[in-house]
PDB file of C-alpha atoms in Angstrom:
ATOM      1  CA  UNK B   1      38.823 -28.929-126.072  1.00 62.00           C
ATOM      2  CA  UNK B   2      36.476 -26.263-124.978  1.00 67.00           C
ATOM      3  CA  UNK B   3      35.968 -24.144-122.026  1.00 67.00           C
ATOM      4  CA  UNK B   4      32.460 -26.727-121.373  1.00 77.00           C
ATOM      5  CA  UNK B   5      34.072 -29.878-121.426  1.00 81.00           C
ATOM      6  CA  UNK B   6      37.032 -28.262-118.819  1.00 76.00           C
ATOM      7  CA  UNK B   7      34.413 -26.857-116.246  1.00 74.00           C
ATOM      8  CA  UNK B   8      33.201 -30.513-116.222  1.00 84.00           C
ATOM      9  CA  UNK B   9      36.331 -31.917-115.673  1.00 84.00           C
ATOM     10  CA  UNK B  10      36.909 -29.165-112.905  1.00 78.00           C
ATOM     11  CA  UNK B  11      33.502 -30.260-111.234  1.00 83.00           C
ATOM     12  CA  UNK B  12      34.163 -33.787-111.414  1.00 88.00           C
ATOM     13  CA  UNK B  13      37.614 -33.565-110.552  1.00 86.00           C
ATOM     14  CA  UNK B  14      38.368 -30.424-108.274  1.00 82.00           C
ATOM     15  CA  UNK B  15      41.910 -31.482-106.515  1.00 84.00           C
ATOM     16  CA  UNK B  16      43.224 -32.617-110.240  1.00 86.00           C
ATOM     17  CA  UNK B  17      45.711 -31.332-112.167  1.00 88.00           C
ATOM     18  CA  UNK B  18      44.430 -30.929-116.151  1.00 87.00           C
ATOM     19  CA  UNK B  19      47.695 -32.179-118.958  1.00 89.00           C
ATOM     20  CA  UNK B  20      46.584 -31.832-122.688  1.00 87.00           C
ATOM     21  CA  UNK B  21      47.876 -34.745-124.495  1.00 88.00           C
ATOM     22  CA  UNK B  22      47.922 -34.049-128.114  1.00 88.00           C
ATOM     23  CA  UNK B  23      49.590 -35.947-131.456  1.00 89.00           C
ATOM     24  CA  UNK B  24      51.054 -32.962-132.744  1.00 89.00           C
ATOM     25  CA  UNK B  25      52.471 -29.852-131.203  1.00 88.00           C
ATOM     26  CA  UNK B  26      50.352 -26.706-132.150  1.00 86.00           C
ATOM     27  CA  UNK B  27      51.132 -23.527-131.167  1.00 84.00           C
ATOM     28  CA  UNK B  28      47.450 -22.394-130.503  1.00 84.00           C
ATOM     29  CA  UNK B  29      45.762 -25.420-129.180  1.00 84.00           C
ATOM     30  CA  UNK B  30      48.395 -24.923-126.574  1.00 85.00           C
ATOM     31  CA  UNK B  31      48.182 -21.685-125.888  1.00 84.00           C
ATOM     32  CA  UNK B  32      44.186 -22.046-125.515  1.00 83.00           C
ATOM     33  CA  UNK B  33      44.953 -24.899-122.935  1.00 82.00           C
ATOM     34  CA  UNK B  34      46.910 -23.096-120.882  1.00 81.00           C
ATOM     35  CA  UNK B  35      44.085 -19.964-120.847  1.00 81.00           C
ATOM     36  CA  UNK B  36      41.563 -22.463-119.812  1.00 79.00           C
ATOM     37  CA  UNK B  37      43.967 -23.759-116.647  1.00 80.00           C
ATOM     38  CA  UNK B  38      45.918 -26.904-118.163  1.00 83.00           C
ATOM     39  CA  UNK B  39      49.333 -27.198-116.354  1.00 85.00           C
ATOM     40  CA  UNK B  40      51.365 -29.159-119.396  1.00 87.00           C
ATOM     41  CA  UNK B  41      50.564 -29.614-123.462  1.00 88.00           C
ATOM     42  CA  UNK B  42      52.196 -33.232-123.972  1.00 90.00           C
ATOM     43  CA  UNK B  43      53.184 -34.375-127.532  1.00 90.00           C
ATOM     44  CA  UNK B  44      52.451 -38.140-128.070  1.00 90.00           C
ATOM     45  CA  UNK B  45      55.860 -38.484-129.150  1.00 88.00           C
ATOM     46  CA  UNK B  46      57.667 -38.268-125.902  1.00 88.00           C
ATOM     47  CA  UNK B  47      59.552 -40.834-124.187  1.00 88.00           C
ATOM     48  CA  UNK B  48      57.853 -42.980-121.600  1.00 90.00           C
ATOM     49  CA  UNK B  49      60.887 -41.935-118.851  1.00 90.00           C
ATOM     50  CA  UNK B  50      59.898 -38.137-119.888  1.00 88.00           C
ATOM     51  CA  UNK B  51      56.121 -38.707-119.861  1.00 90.00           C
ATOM     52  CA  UNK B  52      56.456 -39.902-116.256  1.00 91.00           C
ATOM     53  CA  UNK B  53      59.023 -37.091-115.148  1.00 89.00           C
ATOM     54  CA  UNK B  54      56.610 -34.679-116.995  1.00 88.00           C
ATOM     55  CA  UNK B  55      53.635 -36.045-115.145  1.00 91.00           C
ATOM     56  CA  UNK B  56      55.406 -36.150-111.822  1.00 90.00           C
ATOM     57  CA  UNK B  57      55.859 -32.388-112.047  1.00 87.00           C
ATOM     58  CA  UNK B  58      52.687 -31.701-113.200  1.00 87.00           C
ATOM     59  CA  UNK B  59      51.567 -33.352-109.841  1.00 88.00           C
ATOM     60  CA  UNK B  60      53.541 -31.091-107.818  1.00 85.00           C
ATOM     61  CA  UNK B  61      51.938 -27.775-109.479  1.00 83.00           C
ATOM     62  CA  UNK B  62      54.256 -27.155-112.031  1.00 82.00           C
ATOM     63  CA  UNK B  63      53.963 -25.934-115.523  1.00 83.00           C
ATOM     64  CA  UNK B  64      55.258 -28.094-118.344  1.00 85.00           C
ATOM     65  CA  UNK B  65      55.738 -26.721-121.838  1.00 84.00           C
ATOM     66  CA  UNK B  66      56.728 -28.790-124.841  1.00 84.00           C
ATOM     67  CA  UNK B  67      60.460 -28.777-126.348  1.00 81.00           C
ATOM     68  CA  UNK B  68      58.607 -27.878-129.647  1.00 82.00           C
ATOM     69  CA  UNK B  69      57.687 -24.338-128.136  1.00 79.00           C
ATOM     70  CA  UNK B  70      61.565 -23.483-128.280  1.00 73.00           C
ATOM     71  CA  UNK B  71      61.615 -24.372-132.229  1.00 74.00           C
ATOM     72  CA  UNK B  72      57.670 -22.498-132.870  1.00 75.00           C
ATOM     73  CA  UNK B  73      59.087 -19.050-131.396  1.00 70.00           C
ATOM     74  CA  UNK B  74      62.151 -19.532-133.246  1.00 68.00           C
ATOM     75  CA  UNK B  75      60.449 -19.708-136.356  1.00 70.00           C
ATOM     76  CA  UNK B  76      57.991 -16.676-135.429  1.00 64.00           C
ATOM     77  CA  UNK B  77      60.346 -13.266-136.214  1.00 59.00           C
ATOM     78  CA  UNK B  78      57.300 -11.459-135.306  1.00 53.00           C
ATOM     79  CA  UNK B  79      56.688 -12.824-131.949  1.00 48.00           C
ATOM     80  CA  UNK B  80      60.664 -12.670-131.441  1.00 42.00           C
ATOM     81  CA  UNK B  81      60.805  -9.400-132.406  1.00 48.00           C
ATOM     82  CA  UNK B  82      58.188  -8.182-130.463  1.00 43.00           C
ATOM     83  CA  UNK B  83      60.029  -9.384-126.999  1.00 43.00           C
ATOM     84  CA  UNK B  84      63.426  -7.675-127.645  1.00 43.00           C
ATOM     85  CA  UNK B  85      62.099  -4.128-128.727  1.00 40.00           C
ATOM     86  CA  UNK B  86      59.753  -4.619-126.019  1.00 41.00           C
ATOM     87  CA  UNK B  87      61.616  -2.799-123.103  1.00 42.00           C
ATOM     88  CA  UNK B  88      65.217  -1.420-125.155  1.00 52.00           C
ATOM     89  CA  UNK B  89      67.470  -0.051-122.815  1.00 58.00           C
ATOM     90  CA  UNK B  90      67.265   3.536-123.714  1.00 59.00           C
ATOM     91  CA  UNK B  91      62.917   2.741-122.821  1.00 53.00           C
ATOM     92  CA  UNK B  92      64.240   2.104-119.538  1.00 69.00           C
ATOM     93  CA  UNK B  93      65.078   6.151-118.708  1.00 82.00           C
ATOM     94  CA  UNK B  94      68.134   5.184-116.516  1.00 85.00           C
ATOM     95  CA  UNK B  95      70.396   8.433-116.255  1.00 87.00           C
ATOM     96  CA  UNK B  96      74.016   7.772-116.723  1.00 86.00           C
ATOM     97  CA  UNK B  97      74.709   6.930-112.648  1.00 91.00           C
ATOM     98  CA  UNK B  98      71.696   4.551-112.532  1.00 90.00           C
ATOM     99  CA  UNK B  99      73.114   2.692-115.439  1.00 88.00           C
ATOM    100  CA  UNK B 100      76.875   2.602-113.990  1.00 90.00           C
ATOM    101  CA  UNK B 101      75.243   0.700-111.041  1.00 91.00           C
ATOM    102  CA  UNK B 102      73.521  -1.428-113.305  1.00 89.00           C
ATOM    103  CA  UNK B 103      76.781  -2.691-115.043  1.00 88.00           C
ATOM    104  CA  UNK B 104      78.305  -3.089-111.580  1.00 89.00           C
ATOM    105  CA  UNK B 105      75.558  -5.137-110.861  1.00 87.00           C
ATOM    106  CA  UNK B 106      76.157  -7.534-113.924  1.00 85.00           C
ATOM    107  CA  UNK B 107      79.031  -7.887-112.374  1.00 84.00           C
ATOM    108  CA  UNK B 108      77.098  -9.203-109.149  1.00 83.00           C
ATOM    109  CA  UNK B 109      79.357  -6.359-107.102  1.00 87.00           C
ATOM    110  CA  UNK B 110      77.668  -5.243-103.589  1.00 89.00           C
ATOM    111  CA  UNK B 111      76.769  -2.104-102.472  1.00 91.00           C
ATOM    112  CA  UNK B 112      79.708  -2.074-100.220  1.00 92.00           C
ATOM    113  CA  UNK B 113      82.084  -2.435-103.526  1.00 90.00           C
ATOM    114  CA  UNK B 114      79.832  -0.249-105.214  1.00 91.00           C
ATOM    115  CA  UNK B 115      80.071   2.312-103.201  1.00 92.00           C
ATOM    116  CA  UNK B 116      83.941   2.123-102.634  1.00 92.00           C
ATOM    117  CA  UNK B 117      84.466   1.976-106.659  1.00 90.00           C
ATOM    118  CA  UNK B 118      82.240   4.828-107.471  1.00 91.00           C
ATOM    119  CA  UNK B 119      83.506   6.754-104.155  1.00 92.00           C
ATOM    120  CA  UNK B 120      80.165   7.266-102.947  1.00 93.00           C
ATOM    121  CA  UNK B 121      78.115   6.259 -99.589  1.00 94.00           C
ATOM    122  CA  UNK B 122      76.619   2.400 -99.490  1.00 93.00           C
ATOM    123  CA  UNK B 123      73.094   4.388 -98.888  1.00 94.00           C
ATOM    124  CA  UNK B 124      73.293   6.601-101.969  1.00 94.00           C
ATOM    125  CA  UNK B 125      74.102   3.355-103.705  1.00 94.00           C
ATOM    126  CA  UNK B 126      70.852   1.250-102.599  1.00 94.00           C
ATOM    127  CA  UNK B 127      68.816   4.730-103.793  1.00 94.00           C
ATOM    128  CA  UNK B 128      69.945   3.945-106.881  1.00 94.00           C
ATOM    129  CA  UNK B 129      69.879   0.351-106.810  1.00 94.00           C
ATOM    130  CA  UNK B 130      65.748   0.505-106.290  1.00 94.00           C
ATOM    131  CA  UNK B 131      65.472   3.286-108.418  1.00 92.00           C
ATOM    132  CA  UNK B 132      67.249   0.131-111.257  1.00 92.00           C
ATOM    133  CA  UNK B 133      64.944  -2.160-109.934  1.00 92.00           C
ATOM    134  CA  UNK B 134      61.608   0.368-110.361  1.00 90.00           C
ATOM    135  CA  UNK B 135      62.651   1.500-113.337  1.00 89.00           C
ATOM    136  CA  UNK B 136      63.080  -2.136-115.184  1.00 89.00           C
ATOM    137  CA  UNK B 137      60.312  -3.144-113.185  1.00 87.00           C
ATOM    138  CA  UNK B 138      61.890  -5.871-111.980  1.00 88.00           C
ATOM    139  CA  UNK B 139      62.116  -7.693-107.879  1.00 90.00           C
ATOM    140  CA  UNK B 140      65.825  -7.776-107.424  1.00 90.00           C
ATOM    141  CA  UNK B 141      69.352  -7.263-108.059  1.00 87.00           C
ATOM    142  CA  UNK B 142      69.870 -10.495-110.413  1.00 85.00           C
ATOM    143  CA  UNK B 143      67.227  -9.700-112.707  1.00 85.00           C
ATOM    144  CA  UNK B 144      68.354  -6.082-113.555  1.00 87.00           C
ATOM    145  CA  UNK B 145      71.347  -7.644-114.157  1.00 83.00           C
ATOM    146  CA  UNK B 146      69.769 -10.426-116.420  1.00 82.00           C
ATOM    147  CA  UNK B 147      67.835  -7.591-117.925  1.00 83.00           C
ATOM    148  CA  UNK B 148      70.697  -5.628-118.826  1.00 82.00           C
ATOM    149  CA  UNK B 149      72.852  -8.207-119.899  1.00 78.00           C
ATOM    150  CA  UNK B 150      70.185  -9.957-122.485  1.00 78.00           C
ATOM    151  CA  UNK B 151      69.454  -6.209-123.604  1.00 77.00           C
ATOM    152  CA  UNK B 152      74.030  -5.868-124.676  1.00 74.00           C
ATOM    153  CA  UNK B 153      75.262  -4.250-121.314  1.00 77.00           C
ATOM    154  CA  UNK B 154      78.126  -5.566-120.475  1.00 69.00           C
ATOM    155  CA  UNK B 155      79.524  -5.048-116.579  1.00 63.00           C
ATOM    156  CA  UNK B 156      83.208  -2.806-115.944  1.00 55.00           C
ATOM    157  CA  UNK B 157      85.599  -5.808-115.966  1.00 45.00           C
ATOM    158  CA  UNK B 158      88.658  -3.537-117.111  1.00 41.00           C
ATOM    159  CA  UNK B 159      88.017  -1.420-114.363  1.00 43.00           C
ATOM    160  CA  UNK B 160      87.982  -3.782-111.540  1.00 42.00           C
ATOM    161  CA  UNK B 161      90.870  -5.152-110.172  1.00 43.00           C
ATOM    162  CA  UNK B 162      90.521  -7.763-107.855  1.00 44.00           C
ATOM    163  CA  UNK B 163      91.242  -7.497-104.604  1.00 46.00           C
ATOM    164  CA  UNK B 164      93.707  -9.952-102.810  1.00 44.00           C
ATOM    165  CA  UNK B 165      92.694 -10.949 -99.179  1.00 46.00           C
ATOM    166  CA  UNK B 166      94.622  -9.527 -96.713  1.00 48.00           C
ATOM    167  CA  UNK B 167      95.538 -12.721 -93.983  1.00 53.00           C
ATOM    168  CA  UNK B 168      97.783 -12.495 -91.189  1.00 53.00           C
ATOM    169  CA  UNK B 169      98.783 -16.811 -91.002  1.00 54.00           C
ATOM    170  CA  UNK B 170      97.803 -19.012 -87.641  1.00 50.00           C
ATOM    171  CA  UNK B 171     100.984 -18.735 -85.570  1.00 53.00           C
ATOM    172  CA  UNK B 172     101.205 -22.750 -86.679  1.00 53.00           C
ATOM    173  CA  UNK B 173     101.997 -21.683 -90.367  1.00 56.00           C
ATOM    174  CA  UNK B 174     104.098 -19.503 -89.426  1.00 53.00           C
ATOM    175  CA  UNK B 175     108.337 -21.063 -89.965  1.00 57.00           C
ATOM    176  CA  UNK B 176     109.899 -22.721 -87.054  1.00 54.00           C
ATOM    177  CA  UNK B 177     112.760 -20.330 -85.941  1.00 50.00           C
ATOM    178  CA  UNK B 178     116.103 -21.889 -84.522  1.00 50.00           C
ATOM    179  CA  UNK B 179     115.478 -19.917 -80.927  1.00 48.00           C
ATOM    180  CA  UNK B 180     118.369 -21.814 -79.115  1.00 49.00           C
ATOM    181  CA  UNK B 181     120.868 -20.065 -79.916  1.00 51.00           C
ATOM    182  CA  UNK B 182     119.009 -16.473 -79.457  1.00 47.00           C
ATOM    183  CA  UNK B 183     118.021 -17.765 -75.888  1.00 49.00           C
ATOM    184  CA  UNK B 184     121.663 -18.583 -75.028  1.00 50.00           C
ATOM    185  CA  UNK B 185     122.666 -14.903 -76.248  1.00 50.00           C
ATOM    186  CA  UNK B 186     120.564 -13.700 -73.663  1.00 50.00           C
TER     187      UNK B 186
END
């Protein structure tokens, strides 16, 4: 597998969709596949059933890693490692409001809760909410809370009490009343 041999499948083949099938998994082969545009690394050993599901994605633009990926970075403490000191919380520079929002937002609370727990406005919320998001560099409210949970936050579920819905019942629900007699009091 070489960059060569690719470009010649890419000229031959424009609209195609490049799958390295291979009779063992390794690590850099596949790495070097995907750098030179392959959209799955196969392993001979696979199922016929998964082969076909695997190829059917492929086929719709999708990326298809091996299982055996899970087990290599596993076994790598370096690589491992590297990802969880990569961006520590404290790297992150949140003061101490922007990181009550963020374990609010573990908690998947909205702004409008947000801002009634902390007893501040729903706009000086969202400042802080992008200010989260910029500083974690991340597109949205899920993933700072995805972030901040795989990185040991944990959200204020002592502090929140749930709230029970306040319904006035369809006049239907409501318990027949014996009006006879009131009407004959009248």
């Amino acid at each position: 597998m070489d960059v060569e041999t690719l470009s010649v499948l890419r000229k031959r083949f424009p609209c195609s969709y490049l799958v390295l099938l291979s009779d063992r998994f390794d690590f850099q082969i596949m790495l070097k596949a995907f750098r030179l545009g392959a959209l799955g690394y196969i392993v001979k050993e696979i199922s016929c059933d998964r082969l076909v599901a695997t190829l059917r994605l492929v086929a719709m633009g999708e990326r298809v890693l091996p299982p055996q990926l899970a087990d290599e970075l596993q076994s790598r403490p370096s690589l491992t490692d590297a990802l969880e000191v990569e961006r520590p919380v404290d790297a992150a520079c949140l003061s101490d409001r922007e990181l009550e929002i963020l374990r609010w937002l573990i908690m998947g609370c909205p702004n409008k809760v947000i801002s009634k727990r902390m007893d501040i406005s729903e706009a000086t919320v969202k400042v802080h909410v992008k200010a989260v998001l910029r500083k974690l560099r991340v597109k949205n409210r899920t993933q700072a809370a995805i972030w901040a949970a795989n990185h040991g936050m944990r959200g204020r579920v002592t502090e929140v009490e749930p709230e029970l819905p306040v319904s006035i019942p369809h006049p239907a629900q409501l318990p027949v009343l014996e009006l006879a007699g009131v009407a004959n009091r009248l």
